[in-house]
Tab-separated table of C-alpha atoms in Angstrom:
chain	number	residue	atom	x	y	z
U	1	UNK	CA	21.567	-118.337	-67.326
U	2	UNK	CA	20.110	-120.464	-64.884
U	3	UNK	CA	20.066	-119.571	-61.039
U	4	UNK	CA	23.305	-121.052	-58.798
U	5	UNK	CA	21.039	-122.823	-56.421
U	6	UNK	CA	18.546	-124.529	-59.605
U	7	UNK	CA	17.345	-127.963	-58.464
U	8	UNK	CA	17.622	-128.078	-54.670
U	9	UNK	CA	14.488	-128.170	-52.959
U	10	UNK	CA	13.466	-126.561	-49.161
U	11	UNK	CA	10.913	-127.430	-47.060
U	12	UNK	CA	10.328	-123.581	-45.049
U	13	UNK	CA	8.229	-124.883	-41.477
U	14	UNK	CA	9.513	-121.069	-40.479
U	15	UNK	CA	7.858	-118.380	-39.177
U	16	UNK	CA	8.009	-113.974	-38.250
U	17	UNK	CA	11.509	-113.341	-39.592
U	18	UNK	CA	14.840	-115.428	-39.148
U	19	UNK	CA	13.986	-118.298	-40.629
U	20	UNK	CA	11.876	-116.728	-44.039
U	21	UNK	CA	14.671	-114.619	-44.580
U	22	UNK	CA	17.177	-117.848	-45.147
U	23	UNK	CA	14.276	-118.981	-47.075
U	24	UNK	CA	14.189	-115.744	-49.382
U	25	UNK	CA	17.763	-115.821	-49.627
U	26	UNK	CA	17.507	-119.411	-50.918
U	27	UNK	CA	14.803	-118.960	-53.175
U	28	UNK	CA	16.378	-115.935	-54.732
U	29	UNK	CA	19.321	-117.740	-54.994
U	30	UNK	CA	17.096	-120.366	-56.921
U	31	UNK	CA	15.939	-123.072	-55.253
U	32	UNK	CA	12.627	-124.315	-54.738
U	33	UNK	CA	11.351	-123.439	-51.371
U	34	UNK	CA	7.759	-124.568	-50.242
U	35	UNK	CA	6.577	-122.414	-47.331
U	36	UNK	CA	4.530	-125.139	-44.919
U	37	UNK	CA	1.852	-122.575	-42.574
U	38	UNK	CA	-0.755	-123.154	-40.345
U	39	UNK	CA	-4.210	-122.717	-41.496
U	40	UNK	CA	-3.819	-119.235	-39.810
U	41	UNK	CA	-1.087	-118.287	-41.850
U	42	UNK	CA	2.787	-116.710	-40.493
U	43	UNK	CA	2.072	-114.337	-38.013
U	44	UNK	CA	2.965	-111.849	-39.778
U	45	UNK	CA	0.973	-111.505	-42.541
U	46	UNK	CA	-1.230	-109.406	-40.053
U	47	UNK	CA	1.643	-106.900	-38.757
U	48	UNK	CA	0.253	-104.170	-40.434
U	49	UNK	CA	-0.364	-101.724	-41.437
U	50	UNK	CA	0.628	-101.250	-43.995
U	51	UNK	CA	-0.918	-104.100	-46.150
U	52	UNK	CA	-0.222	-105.079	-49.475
U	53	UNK	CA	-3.790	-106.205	-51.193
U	54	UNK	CA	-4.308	-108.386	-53.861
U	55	UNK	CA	-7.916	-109.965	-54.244
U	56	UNK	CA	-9.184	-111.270	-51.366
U	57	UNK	CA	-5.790	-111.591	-49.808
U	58	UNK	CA	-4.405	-109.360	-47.499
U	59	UNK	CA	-0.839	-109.838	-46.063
U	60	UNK	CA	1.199	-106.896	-44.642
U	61	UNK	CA	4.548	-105.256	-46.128
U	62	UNK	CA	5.821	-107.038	-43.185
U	63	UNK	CA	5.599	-110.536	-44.721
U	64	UNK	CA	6.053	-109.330	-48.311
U	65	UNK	CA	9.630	-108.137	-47.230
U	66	UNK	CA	10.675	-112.042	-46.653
U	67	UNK	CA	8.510	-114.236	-48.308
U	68	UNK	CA	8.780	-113.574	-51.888
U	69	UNK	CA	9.451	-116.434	-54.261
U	70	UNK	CA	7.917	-119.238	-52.312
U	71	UNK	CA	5.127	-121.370	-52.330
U	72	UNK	CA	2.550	-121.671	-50.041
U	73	UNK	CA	1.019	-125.073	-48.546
U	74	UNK	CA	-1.065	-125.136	-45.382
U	75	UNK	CA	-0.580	-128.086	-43.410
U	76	UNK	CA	-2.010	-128.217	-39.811
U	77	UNK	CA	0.830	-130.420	-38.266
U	78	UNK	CA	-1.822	-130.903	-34.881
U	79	UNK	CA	-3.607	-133.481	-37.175
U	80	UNK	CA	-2.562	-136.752	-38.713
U	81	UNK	CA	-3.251	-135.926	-41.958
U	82	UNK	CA	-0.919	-133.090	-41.657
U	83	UNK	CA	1.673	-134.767	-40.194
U	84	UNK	CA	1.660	-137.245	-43.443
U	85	UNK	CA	1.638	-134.292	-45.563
U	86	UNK	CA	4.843	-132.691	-44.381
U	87	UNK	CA	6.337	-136.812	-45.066
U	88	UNK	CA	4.944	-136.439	-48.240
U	89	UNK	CA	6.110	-132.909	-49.004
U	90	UNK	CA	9.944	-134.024	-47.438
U	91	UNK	CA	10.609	-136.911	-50.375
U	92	UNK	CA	13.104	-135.129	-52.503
U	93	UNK	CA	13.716	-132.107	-50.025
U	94	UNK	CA	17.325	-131.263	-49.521
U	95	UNK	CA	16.279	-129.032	-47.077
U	96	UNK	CA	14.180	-128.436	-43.799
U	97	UNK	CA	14.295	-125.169	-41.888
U	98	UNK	CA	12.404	-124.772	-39.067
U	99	UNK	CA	11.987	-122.100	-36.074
U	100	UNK	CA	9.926	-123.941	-33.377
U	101	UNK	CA	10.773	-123.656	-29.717
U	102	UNK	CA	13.291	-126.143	-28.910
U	103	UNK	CA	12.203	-129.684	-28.699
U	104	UNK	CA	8.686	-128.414	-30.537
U	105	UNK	CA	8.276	-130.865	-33.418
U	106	UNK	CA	8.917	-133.942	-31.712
U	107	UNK	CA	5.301	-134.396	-30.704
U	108	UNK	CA	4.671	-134.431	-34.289
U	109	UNK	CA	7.666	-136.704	-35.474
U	110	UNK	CA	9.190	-133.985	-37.128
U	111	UNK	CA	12.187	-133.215	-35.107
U	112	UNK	CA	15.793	-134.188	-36.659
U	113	UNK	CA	15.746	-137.455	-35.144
U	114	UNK	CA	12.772	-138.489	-36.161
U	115	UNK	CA	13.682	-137.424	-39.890
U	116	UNK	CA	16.889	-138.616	-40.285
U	117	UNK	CA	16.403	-142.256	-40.718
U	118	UNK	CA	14.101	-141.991	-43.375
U	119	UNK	CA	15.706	-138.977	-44.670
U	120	UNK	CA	19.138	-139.170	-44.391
U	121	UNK	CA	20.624	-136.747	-46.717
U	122	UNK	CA	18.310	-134.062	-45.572
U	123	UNK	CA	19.714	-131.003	-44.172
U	124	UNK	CA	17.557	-129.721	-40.956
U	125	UNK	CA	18.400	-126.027	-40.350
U	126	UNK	CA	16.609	-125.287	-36.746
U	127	UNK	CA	16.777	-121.702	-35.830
U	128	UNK	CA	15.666	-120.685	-31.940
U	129	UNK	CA	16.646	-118.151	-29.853
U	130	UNK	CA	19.403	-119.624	-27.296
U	131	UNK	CA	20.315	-122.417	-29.517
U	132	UNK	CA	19.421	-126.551	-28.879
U	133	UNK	CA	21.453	-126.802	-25.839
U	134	UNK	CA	22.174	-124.711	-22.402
U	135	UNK	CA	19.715	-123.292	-19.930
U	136	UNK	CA	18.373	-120.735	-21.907
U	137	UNK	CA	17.125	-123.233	-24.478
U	138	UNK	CA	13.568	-123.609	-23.409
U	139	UNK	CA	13.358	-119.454	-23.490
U	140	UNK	CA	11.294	-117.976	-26.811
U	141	UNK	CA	13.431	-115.807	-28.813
U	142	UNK	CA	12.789	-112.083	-29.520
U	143	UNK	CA	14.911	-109.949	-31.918
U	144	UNK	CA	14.579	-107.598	-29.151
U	145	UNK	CA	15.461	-108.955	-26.093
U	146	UNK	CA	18.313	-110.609	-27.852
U	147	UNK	CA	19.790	-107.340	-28.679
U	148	UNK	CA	19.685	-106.366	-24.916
U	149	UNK	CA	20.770	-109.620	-23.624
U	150	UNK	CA	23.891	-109.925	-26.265
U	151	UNK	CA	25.824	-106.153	-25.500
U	152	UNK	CA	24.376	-104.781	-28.690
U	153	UNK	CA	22.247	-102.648	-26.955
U	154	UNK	CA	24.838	-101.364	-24.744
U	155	UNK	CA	26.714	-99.770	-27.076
U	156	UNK	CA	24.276	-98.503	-29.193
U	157	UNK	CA	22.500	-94.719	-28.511
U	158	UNK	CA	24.161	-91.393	-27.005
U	159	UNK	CA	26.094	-91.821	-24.016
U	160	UNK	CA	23.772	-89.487	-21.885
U	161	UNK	CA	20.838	-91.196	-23.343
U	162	UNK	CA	19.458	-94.604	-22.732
U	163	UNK	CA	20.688	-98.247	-24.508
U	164	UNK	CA	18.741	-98.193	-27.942
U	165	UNK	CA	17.650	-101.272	-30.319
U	166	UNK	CA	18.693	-101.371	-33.928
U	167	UNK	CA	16.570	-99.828	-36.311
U	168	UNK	CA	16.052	-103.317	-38.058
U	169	UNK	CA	15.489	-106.380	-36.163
U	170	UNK	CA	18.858	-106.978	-37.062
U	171	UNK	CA	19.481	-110.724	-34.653
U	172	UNK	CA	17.147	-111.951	-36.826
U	173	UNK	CA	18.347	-111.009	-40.312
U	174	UNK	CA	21.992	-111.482	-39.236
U	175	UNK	CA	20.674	-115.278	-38.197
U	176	UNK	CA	19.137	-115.378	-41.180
U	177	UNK	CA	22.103	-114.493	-43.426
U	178	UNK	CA	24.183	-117.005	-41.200
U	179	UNK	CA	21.843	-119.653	-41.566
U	180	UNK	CA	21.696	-119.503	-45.117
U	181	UNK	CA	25.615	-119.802	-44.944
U	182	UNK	CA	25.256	-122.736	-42.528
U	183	UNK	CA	22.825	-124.460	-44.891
U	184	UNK	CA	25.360	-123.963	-48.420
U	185	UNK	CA	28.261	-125.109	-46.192
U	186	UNK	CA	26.236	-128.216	-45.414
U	187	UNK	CA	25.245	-128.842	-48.775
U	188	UNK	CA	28.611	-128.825	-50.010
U	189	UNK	CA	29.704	-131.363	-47.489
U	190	UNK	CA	26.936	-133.606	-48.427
U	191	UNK	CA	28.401	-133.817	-51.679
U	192	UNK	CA	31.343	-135.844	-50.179
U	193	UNK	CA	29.995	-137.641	-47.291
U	194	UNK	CA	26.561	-138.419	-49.076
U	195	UNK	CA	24.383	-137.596	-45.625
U	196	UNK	CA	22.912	-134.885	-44.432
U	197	UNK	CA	23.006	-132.814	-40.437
U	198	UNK	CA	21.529	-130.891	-38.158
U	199	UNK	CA	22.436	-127.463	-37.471
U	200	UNK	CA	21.850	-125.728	-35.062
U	201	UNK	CA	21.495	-121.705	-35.131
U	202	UNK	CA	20.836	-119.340	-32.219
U	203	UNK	CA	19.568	-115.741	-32.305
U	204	UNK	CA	22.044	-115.544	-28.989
U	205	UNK	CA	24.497	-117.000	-30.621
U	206	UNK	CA	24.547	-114.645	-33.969
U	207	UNK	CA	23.972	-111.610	-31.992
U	208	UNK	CA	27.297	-112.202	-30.171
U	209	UNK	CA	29.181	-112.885	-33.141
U	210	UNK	CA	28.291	-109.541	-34.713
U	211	UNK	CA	29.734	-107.505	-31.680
U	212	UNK	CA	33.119	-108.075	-33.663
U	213	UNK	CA	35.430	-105.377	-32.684
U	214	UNK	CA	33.718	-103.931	-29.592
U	215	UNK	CA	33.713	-107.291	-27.807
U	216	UNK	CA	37.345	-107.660	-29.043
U	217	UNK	CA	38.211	-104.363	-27.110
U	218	UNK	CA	36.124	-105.617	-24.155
U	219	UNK	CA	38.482	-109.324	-24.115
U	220	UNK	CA	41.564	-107.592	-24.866
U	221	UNK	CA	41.490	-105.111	-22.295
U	222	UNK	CA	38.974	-106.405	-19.972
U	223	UNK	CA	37.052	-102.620	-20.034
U	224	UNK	CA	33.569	-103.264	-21.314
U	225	UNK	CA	32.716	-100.240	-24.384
U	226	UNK	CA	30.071	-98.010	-23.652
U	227	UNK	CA	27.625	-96.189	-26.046
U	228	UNK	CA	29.504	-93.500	-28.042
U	229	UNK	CA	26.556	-92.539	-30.556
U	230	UNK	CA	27.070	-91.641	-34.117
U	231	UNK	CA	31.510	-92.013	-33.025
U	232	UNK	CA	33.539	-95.012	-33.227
U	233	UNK	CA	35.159	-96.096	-30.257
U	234	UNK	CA	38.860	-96.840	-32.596
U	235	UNK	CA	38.755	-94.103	-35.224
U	236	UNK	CA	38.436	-90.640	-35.115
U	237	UNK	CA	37.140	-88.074	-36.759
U	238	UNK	CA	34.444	-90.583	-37.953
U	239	UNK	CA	31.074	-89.572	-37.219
U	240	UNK	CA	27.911	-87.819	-37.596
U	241	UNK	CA	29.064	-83.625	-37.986
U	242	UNK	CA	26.581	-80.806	-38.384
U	243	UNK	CA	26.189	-78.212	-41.203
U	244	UNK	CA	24.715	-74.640	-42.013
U	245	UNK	CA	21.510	-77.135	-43.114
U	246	UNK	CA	21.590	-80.219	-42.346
U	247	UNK	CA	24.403	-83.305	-40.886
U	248	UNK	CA	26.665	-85.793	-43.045
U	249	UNK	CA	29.121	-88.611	-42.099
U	250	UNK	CA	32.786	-87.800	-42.215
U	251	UNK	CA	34.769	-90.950	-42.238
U	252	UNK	CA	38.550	-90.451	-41.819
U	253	UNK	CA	40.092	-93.936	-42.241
U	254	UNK	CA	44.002	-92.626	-41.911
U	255	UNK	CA	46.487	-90.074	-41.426
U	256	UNK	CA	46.502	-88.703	-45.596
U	257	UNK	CA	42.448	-88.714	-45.283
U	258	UNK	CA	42.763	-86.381	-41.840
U	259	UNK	CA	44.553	-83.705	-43.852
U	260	UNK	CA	43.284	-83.623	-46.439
U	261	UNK	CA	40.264	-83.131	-44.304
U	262	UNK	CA	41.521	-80.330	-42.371
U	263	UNK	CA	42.967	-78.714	-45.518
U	264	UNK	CA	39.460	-78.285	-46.756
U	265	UNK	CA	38.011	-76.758	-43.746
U	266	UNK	CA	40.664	-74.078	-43.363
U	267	UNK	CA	42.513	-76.112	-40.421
U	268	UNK	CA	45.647	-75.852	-41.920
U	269	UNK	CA	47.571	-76.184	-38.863
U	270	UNK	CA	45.631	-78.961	-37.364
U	271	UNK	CA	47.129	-80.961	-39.791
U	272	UNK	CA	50.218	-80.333	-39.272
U	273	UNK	CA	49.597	-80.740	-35.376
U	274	UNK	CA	51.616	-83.591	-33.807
U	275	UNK	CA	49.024	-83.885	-31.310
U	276	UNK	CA	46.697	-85.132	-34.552
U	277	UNK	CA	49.420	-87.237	-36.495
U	278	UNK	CA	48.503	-90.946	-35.667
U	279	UNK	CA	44.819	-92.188	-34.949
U	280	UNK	CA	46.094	-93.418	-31.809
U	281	UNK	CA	46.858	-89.625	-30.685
U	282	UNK	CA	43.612	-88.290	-32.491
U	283	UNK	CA	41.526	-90.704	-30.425
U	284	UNK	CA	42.692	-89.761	-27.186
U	285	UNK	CA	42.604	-85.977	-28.252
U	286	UNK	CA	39.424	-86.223	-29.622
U	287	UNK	CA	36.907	-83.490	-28.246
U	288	UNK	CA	39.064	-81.022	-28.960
U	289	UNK	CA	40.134	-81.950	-32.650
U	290	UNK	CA	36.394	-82.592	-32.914
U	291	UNK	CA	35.314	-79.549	-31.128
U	292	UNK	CA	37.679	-77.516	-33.953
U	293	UNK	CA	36.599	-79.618	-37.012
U	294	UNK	CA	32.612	-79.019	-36.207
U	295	UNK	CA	32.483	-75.806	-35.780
U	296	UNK	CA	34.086	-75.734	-39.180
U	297	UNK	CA	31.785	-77.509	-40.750
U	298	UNK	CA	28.712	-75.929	-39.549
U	299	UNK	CA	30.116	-72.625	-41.471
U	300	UNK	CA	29.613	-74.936	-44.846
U	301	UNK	CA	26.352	-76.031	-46.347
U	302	UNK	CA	25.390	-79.541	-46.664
U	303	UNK	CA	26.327	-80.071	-49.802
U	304	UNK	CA	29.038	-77.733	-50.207
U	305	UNK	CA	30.852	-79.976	-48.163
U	306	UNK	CA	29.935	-83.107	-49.590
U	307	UNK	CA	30.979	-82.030	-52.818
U	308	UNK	CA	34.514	-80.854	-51.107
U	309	UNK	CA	34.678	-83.786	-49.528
U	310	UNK	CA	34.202	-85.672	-52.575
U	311	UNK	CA	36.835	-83.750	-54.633
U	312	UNK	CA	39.583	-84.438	-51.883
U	313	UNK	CA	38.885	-88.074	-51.519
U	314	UNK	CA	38.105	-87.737	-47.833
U	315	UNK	CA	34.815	-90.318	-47.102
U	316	UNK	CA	31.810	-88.509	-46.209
U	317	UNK	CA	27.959	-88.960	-46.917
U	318	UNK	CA	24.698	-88.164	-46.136
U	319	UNK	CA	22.139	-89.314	-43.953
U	320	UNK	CA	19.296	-90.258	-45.974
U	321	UNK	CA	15.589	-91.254	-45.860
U	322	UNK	CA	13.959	-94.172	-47.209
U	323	UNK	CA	12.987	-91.971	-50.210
U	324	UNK	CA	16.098	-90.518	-50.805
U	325	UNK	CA	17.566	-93.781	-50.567
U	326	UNK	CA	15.199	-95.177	-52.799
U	327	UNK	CA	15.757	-92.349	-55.382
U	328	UNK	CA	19.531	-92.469	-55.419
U	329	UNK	CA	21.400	-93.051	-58.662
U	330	UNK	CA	23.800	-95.628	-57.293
U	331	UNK	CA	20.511	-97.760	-55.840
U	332	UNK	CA	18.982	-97.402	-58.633
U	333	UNK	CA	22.090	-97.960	-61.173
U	334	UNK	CA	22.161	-101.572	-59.479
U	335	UNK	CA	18.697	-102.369	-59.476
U	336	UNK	CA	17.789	-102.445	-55.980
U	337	UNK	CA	14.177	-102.045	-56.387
U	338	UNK	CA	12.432	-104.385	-57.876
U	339	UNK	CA	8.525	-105.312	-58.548
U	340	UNK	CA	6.790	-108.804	-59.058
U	341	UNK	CA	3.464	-109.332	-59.402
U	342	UNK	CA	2.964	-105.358	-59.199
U	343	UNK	CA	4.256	-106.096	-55.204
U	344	UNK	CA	7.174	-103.494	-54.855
U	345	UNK	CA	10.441	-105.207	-53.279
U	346	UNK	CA	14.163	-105.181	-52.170
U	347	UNK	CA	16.308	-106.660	-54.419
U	348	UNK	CA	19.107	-109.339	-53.165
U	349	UNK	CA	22.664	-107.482	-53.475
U	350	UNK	CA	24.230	-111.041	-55.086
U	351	UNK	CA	25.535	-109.860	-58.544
U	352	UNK	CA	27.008	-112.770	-60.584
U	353	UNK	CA	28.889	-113.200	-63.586
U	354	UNK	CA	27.826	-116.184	-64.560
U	355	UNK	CA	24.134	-116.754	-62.928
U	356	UNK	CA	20.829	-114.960	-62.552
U	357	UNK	CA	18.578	-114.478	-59.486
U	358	UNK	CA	15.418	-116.491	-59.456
U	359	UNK	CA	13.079	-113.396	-58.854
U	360	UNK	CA	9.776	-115.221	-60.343
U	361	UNK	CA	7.262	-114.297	-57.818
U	362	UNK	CA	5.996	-112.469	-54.953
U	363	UNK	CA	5.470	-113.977	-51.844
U	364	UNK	CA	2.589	-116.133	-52.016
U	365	UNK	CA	-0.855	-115.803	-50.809
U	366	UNK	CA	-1.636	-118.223	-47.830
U	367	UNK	CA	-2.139	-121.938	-49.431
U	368	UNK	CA	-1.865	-120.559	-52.600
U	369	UNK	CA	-0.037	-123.708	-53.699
U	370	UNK	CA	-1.872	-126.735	-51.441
């Protein structure tokens, strides 16, 4: 079966993280994507360790983790002959993403406007931090400073403690994901109007988009949500609880859930409690239904209670490492892990019924390919 995306062609003048993963996420997808870098290579192919060695080449697990499937041209856009060679490599493209500070490639004639005459059913994804227009648009973008400057920060971490980043540099890989939505949407439009568009994606931009239901309970009330750590500011008990050895997530999503909860843990008469029988009254009761319901679970082992959990239907999991993650049946039932090339790798998560992923290569050594 041949790969959904087979036979459209990107031109990837990207860089560090947003902008390679829409690539990846194209490529595996199946199109063709050509990765244009400098004669020093993406940045990151030297944010190690760790490294990832093959021959001479030596690019970190950084840049494996959102390059794979391309190929690699070096083209030093400073010269003229460069600048001819990105012309040359844009007949036939479909599509052009690019991460340069805002207003970057016009010195080289490679900004939208430039393009769009000669090229006018190309679609030209540019991804910066504050977006093309307003008066943060001159600023660089950082994942991190993103995160502060949208609210994520603020509601992520314990409430004694201070605002905390996500794990993953999660504005770009959100920006990513949304670019590579942007880019499809436009695709599909160029299929009617014949002619191709810029668009225009902002770390800023993505970041506040995520905030989803906290910012909705800052706009409808006007109260701005604070961090709760491992609880959720609308359901309750859903958190992080501790055991004889260890912690697991307990996820109550309704009222049946709660009991049957409680039922397991010996509470039988919390769940009978009217002071427990909506959400609505179990949130604003909640440290002392939680106060109850953890110091019944730390008389249970880990997985004692998992396994309880489990057999009453009540969500719950654990909190697992990389390796365990890596080692659980359910990853590794769908294929998660993958290797090309002997490079390990993450797979995608699209599963089709009638298509394949284009996994066909690591990501490529620099100017592998021209």
């Amino acid at each position: 079966m041949a790969a959904p995306l087979a036979g459209l062609k990107v031109i990837e003048l990207a860089r560090v993280l947003a902008g390679p993963w829409a690539g990846q996420t194209l490529s595996d997808l199946g199109a063709e994507v050509i990765k244009i870098e400098s004669p020093e290579g993406d940045d990151t192919r030297q944010w190690g360790p760790p490294f990832v060695e093959r021959g001479e080449d030596r690019s970190s697990s950084y840049f494996h983790s959102a390059n794979r499937g391309k190929a690699s041209v070096v083209v030093d856009l400073r010269s003229p002959e460069g600048q001819a060679k990105m012309l040359e490599l844009l007949e036939g493209a479909d599509i052009l993403i690019e991460n340069f500070k805002t207003g970057g490639l016009a010195k080289y004639g490679l900004d939208y406007h430039s393009l769009k005459g000669r090229f006018p059913e190309l679609i030209y994804c540019s991804i910066t931090g504050f977006g093309q227009t307003g008066p943060y648009a001159h600023r660089p973008g950082y994942d991190f400073i993103i995160q502060g400057m949208s609210g994520l920060m603020s509601i992520t971490g314990e409430p004694d403690g201070p605002p905390q980043k996500h794990g993953m540099a999660i504005t770009d890989i959100f920006t990513g994901i949304y670019s590579t939505t942007a880019i499809l949407a436009a695709v599909y439009q160029r299929a009617s109007t014949g002619l191709g568009q810029h668009i225009d994606m902002a770390l800023m931009d993505c970041a506040v988009a995520i905030t989803g239901n906290q910012a909705m309970n800052y706009l409808t009330t006007g109260t701005a949500p604070t961090r709760l750590g491992n609880a959720h500011p609308n359901l309750t008990p859903y958190e992080v609880f501790e055991t004889s050895d260890g912690h697991i997530i307990i996820a109550t999503g309704n009222d049946g859930q709660f009991r049957r909860l409680c039922m397991l843990l010996g509470l039988d008469d919390m769940a009978s409690d009217p002071d427990y029988a909506s959400n609505a009254l179990r949130v604003a009761n909640r440290p002392a239904m939680n106060s109850r319901i953890a110091a019944a679970t730390r008389m249970k082992t880990r997985t004692e209670l998992l396994q309880a959990c489990e057999e009453n239907t009540v969500p719950a999991g654990p909190i697992n490492t990389m390796e365990d993650t890596f080692n659980d049946p359910q990853v590794k039932a769908r294929g998660m892990q993958i290797e090309l090339d002997g490079v390990p790798g993450i797979n995608s998560p699209f599963k089709f019924s009638g298509a394949e992923l284009s996994l066909h290569r690591a990501a490529p050594k620099l100017g592998e390919d021209g």
